[in-house]
Short mmCIF file of C-alpha atoms in Angstrom, two decimals:
data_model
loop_
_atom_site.label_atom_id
_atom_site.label_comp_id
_atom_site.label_asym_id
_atom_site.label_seq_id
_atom_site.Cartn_x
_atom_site.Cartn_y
_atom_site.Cartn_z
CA UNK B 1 162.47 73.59 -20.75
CA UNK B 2 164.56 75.39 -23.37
CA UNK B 3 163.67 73.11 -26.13
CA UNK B 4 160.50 72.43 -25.57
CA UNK B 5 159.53 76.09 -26.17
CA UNK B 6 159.93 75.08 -29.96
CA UNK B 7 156.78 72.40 -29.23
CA UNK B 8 154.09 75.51 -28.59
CA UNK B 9 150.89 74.81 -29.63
CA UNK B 10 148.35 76.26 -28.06
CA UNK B 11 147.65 80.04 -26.25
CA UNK B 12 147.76 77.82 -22.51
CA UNK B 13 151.17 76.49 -23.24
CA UNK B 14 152.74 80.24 -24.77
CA UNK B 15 150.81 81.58 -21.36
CA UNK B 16 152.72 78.89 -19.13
CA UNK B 17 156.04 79.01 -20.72
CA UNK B 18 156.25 82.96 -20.66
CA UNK B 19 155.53 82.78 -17.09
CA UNK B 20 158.11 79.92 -16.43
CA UNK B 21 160.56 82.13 -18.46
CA UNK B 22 159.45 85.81 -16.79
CA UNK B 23 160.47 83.82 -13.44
CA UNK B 24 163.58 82.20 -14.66
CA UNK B 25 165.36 85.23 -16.07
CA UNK B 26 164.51 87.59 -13.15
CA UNK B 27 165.68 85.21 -10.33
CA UNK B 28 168.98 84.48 -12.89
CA UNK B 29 169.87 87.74 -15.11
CA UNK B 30 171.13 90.24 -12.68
CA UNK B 31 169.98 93.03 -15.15
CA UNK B 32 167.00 92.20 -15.96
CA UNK B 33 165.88 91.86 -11.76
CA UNK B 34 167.22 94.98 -11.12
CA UNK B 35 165.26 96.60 -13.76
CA UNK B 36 161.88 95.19 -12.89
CA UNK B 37 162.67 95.91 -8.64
CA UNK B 38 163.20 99.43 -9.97
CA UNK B 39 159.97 99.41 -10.92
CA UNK B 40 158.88 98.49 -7.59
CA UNK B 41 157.10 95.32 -9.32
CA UNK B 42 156.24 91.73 -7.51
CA UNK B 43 157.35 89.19 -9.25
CA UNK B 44 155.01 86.99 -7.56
CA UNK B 45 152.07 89.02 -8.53
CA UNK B 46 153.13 88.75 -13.10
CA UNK B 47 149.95 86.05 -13.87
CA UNK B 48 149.58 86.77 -17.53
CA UNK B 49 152.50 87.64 -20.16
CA UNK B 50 150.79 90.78 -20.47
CA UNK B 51 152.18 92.21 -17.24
CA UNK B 52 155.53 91.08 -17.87
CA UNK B 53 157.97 93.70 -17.42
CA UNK B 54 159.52 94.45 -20.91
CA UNK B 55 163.00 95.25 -20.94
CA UNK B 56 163.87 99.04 -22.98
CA UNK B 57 166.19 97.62 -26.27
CA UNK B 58 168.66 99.85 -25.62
CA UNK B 59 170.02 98.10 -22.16
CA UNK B 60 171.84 95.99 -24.61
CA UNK B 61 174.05 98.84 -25.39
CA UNK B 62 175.46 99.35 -21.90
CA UNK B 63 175.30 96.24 -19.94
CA UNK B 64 175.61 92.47 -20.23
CA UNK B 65 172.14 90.42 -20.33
CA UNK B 66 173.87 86.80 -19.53
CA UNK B 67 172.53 84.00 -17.19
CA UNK B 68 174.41 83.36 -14.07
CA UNK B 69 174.35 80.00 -14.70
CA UNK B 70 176.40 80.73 -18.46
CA UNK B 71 179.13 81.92 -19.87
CA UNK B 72 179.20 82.59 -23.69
CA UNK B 73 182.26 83.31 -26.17
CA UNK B 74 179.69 84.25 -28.85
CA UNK B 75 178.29 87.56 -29.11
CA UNK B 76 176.54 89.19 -31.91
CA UNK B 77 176.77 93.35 -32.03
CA UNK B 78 174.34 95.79 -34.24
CA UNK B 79 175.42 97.66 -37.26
CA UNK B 80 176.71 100.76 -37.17
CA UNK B 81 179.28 103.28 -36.92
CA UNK B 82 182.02 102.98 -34.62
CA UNK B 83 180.99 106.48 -33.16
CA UNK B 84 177.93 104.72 -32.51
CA UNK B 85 177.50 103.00 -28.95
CA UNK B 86 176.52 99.43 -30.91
CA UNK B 87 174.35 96.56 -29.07
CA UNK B 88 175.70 93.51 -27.70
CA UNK B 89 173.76 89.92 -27.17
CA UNK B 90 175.69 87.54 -25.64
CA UNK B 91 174.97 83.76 -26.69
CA UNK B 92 175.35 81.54 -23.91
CA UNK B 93 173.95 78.37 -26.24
CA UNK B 94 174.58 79.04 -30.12
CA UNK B 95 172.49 75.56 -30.93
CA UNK B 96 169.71 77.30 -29.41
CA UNK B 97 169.65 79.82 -32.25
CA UNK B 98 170.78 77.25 -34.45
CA UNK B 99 166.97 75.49 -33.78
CA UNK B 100 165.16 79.12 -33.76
CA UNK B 101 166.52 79.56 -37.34
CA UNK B 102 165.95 76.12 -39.02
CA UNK B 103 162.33 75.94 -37.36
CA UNK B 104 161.24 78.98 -38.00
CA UNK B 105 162.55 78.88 -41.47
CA UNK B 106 160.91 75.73 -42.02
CA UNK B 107 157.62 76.75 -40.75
CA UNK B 108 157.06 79.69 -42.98
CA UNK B 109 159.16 78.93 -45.99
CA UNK B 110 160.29 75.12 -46.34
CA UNK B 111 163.36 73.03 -45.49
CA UNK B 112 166.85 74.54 -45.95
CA UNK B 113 168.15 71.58 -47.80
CA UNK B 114 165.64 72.31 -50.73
CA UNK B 115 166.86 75.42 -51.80
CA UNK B 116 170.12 77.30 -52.96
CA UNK B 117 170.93 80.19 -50.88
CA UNK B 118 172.90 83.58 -52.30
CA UNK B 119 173.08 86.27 -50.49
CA UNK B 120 173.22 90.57 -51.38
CA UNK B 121 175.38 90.73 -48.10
CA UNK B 122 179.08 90.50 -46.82
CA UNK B 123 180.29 87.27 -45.93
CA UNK B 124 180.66 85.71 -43.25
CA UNK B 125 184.08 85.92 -42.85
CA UNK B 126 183.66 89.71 -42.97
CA UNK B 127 180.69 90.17 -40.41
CA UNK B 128 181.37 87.41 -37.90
CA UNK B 129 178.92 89.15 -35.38
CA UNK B 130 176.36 89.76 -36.97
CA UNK B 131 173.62 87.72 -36.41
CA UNK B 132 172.17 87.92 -39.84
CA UNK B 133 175.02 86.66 -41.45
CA UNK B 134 175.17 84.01 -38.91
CA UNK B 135 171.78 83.04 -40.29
CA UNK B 136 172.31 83.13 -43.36
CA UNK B 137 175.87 81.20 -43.42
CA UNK B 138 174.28 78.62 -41.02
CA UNK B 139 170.90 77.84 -43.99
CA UNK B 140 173.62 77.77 -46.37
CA UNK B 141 175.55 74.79 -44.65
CA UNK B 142 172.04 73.28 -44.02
CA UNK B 143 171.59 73.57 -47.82
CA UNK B 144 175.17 72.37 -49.15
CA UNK B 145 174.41 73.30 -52.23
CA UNK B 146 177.85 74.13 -54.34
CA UNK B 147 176.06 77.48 -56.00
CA UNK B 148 175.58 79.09 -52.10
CA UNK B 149 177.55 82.09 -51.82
CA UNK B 150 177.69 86.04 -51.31
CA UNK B 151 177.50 88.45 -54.34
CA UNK B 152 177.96 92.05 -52.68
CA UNK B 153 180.56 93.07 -54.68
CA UNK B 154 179.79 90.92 -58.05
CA UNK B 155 176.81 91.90 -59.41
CA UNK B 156 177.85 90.54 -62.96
CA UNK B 157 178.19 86.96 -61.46
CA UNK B 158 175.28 87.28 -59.35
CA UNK B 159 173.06 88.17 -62.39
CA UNK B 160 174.49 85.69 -65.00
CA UNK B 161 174.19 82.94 -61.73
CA UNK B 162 170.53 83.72 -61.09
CA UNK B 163 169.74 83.73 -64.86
CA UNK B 164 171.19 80.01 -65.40
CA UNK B 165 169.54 78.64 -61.93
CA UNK B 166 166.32 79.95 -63.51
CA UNK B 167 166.57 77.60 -66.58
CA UNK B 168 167.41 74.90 -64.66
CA UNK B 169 164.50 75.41 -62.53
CA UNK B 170 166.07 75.33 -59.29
CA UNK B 171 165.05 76.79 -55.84
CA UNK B 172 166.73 79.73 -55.44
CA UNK B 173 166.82 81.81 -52.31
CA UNK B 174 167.98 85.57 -52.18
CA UNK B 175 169.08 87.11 -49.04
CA UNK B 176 169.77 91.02 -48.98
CA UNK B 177 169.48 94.43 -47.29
CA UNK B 178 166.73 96.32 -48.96
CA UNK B 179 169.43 99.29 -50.28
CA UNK B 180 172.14 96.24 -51.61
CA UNK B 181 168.98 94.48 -53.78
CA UNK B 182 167.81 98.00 -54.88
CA UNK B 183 171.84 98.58 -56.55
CA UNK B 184 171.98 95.42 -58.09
CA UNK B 185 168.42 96.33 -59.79
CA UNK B 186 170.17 99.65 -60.56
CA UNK B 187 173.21 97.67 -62.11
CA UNK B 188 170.60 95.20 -64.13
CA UNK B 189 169.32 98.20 -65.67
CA UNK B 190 172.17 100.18 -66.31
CA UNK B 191 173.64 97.36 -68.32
CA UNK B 192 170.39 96.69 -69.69
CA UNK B 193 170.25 93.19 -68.10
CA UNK B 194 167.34 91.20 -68.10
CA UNK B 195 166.61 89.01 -65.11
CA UNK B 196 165.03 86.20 -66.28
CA UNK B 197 161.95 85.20 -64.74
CA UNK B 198 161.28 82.12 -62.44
CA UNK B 199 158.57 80.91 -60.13
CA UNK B 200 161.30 79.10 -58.24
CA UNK B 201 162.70 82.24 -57.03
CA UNK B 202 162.31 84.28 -53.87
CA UNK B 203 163.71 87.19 -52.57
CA UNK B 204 164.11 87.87 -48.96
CA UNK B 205 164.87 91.61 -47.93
CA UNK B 206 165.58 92.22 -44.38
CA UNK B 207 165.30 95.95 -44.13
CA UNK B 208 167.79 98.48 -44.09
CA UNK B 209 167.50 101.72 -46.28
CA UNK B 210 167.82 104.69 -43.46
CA UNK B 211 170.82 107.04 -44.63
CA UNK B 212 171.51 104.92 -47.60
CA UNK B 213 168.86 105.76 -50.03
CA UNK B 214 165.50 108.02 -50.81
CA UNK B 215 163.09 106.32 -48.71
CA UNK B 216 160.10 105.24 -50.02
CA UNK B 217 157.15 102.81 -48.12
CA UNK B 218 157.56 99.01 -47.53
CA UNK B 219 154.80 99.12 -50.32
CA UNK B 220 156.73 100.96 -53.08
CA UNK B 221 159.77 98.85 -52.39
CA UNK B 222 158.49 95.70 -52.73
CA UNK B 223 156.73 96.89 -55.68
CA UNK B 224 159.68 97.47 -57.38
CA UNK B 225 161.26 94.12 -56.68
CA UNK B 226 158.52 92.51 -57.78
CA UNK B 227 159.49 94.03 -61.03
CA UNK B 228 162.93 93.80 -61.42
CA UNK B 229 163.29 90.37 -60.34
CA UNK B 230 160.65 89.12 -61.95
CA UNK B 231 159.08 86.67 -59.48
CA UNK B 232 155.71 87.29 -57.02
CA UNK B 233 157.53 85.94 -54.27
CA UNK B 234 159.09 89.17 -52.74
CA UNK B 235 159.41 88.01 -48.73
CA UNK B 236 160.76 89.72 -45.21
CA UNK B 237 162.68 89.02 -42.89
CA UNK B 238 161.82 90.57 -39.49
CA UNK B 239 164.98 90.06 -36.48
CA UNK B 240 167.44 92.15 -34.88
CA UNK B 241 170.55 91.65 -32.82
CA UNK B 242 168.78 91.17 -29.76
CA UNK B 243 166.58 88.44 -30.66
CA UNK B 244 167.56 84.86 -31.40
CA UNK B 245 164.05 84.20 -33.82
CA UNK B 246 162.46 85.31 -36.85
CA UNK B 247 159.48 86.90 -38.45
CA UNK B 248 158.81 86.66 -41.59
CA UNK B 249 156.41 88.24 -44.02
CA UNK B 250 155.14 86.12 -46.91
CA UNK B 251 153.25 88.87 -49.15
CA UNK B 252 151.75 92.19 -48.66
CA UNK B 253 153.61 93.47 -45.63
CA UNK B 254 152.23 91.13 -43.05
CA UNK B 255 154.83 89.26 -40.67
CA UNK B 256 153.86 86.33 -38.73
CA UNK B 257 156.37 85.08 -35.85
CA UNK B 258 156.93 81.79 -35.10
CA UNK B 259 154.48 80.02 -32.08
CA UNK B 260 157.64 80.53 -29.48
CA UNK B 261 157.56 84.50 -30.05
CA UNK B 262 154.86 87.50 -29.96
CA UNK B 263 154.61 90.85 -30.77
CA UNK B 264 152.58 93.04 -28.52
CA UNK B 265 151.76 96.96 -29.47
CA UNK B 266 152.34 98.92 -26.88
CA UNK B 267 151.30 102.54 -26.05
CA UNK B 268 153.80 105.38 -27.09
CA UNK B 269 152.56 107.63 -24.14
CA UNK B 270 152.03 104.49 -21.67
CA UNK B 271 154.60 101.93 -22.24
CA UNK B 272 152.70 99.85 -19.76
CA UNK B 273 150.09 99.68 -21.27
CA UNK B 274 148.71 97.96 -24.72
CA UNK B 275 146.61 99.46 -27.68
CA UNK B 276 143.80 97.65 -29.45
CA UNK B 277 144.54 95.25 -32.55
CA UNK B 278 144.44 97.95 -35.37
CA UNK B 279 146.04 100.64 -33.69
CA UNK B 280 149.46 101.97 -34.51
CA UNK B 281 152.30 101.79 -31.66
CA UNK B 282 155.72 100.42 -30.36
CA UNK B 283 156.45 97.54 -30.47
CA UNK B 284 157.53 95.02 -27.68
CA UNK B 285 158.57 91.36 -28.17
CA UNK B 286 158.24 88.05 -26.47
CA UNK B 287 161.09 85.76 -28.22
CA UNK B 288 161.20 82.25 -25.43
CA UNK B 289 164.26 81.20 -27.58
CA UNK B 290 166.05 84.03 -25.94
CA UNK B 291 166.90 81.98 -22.94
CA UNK B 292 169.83 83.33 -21.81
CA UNK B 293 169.62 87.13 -21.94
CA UNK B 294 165.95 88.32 -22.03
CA UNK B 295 163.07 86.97 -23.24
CA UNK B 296 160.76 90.08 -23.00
CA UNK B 297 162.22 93.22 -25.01
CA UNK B 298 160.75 97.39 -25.45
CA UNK B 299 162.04 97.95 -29.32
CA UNK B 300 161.80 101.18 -30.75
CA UNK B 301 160.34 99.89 -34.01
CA UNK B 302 156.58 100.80 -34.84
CA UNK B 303 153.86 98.36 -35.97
CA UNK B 304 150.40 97.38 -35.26
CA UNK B 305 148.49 94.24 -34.70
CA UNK B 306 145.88 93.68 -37.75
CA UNK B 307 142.95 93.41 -37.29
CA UNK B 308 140.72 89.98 -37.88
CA UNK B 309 138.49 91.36 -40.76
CA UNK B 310 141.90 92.85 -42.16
CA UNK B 311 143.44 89.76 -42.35
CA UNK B 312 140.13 88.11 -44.06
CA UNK B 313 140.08 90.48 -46.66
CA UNK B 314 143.80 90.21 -47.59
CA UNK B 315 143.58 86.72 -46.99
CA UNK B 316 141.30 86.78 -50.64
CA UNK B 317 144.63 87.62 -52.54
CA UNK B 318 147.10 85.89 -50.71
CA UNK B 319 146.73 82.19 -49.74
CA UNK B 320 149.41 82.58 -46.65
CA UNK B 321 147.11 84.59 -44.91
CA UNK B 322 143.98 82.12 -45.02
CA UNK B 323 144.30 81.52 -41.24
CA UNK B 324 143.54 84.42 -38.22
CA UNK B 325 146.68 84.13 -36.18
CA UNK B 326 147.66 86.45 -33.00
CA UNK B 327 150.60 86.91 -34.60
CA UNK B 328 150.49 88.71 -37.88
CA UNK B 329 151.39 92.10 -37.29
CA UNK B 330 153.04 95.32 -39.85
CA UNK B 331 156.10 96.91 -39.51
CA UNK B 332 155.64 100.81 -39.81
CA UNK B 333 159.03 101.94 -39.17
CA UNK B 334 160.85 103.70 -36.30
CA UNK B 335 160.14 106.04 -33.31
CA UNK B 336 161.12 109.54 -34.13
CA UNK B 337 164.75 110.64 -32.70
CA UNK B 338 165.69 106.43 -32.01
CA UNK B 339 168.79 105.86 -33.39
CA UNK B 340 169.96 104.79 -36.83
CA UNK B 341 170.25 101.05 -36.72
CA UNK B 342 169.88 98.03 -38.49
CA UNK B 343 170.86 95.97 -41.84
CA UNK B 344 171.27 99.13 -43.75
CA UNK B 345 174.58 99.77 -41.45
CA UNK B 346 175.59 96.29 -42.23
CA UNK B 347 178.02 97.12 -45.14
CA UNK B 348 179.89 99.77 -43.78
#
């Protein structure tokens, strides 16, 4: 069952397997059962993924989402503070998230083994549970490419690497929190370096400005890597510590998830109930990799669901978006008075 929810292909099979998993996790994840009896709901009656209980994010912080069936060594824990009460998500099968990674990877972007991986981040050896460094370090071992590495603290190296890799022509991937890829423009500039440009080069920002610098729209920022790195393919990542898949967003601020995961836009005043496609609201998300813990999550982020004719008309710039898809959705930001959290923590 767990594998196969990589195979999704149509809107029946998503249906069935959110079921099978809705059932699975409540009759095996203590948590998660007493949370929807509290509600006083029948599991018996949940026929559509829409009525699926969605569990509030922040039950990561204070108790542990594991099968009974599992035990798990690895755990991955949100950035922050250490006055801050941080999230924990146990992994009771680590090749699981290996197989969420390299698919969905490979079904927005390409194959891992194609492209040279360098990352704006800490390494591995410095973040060991955080799950975006675990990504990141695990598509660099995929890649095996000699030049893979982190360039947090060595901007000089990181610039004179990227220019060289550009006159070879290579495939170059750039990881990095918004606010570390924003100072190593900064340095560029201040040194009057010029990053030379390459259509085999994409950058990959995976959020995280709050309390580090002025903020400024998705829009503006992407505007301005655009022009400092020189390259049209300016991409997001979408993922938090609580999720074992990815989103990603391939041009103009429009994510798609993988077939195994959906975003749903739920009301701010009603959490149990859903706006229209169009409509701003919070967001909740189905992620079936997420076996083990909880499948069905409450976030506090904001976002909508776009709208068919929206997608159309973007669609006439951007040759990713040729296709209507349930599951292309924006990212708007956070719920007023949720806490700080996220990659922009990560460097602490």
């Amino acid at each position: 069952m767990t594998k196969s929810v990589f195979n999704i292909q149509t809107e029946e099979e998503f249906q069935q397997k959110c079921l099978e998993t809705f059932q699975y996790q409540y009759h095996n994840i203590e948590v998660y059962r007493k949370f929807v009896d509290f509600l006083n709901i029948n599991p018996d009656e949940i026929n559509e993924f829409e009525k699926i209980p969605f569990l509030p994010i922040e039950m990561f912080k204070n108790h542990t989402l594991l099968d009974k069936n599992k035990s798990a060594d690895l755990f991955f824990q949100s950035s922050g503070t250490t006055q801050m009460n941080l999230s924990k998500h146990w992994i009771a099968d680590e090749k699981l998230y290996q197989e969420s990674i390299e698919k969905s990877f490979e079904q927005f972007i390409g194959k891992p083994e194609d492209y040279i991986f360098l990352g704006l981040l800490p390494s591995y050896l410095e973040k060991q549970n955080s799950s975006l460094i675990y990504m990141v370090d695990f598509l660099m071992k995929k890649s095996g490419k000699p030049e893979n590495g982190y360039f947090l603290y060595n901007h000089q190296d990181l610039f004179e690497l990227l220019n060289k890799l550009s006159t070879e022509n290579k495939k170059v991937i750039l990881f990095g929190v918004s606010f570390a890829l924003l100072d190593f423009l900064d340095f560029a500039e201040t040194n009057h370096h010029t990053i030379t440009s390459s259509d085999q080069l994409i950058i990959i920002e995976t959020g995280g400005m709050k309390g580090r610098k002025q903020e400024m729209t998705k829009d503006e920022l992407l505007a301005i890597f655009h022009k400092g790195f020189g390259t049209e393919k300016i991409y997001s990542e979408y993922s938090m510590t609580e999720l074992l898949s990815q989103a990603y967003s391939l041009g103009q601020n429009i994510y798609e998830s993988p077939n195994w995961m959906r975003i749903l836009i739920r009301n701010t005043e009603d959490p149990f109930s859903y706006v229209e496609p169009g409509r701003n609201g919070a967001i909740n998300i189905i992620d079936l990799a997420n076996r083990h813990s909880c499948s069905f999550i409450a976030t506090q982020d904001l976002g909508r669901i776009l709208l068919n004719s929206e997608i159309l008309r973007f669609a006439q710039n951007d040759k990713h978006l040729a296709e209507i898809s349930k599951n292309q959705f924006q990212v708007l930001g956070r719920i007023d008075h949720s806490d700080i959290r996220g990659c922009s923590l990560l460097v602490s």
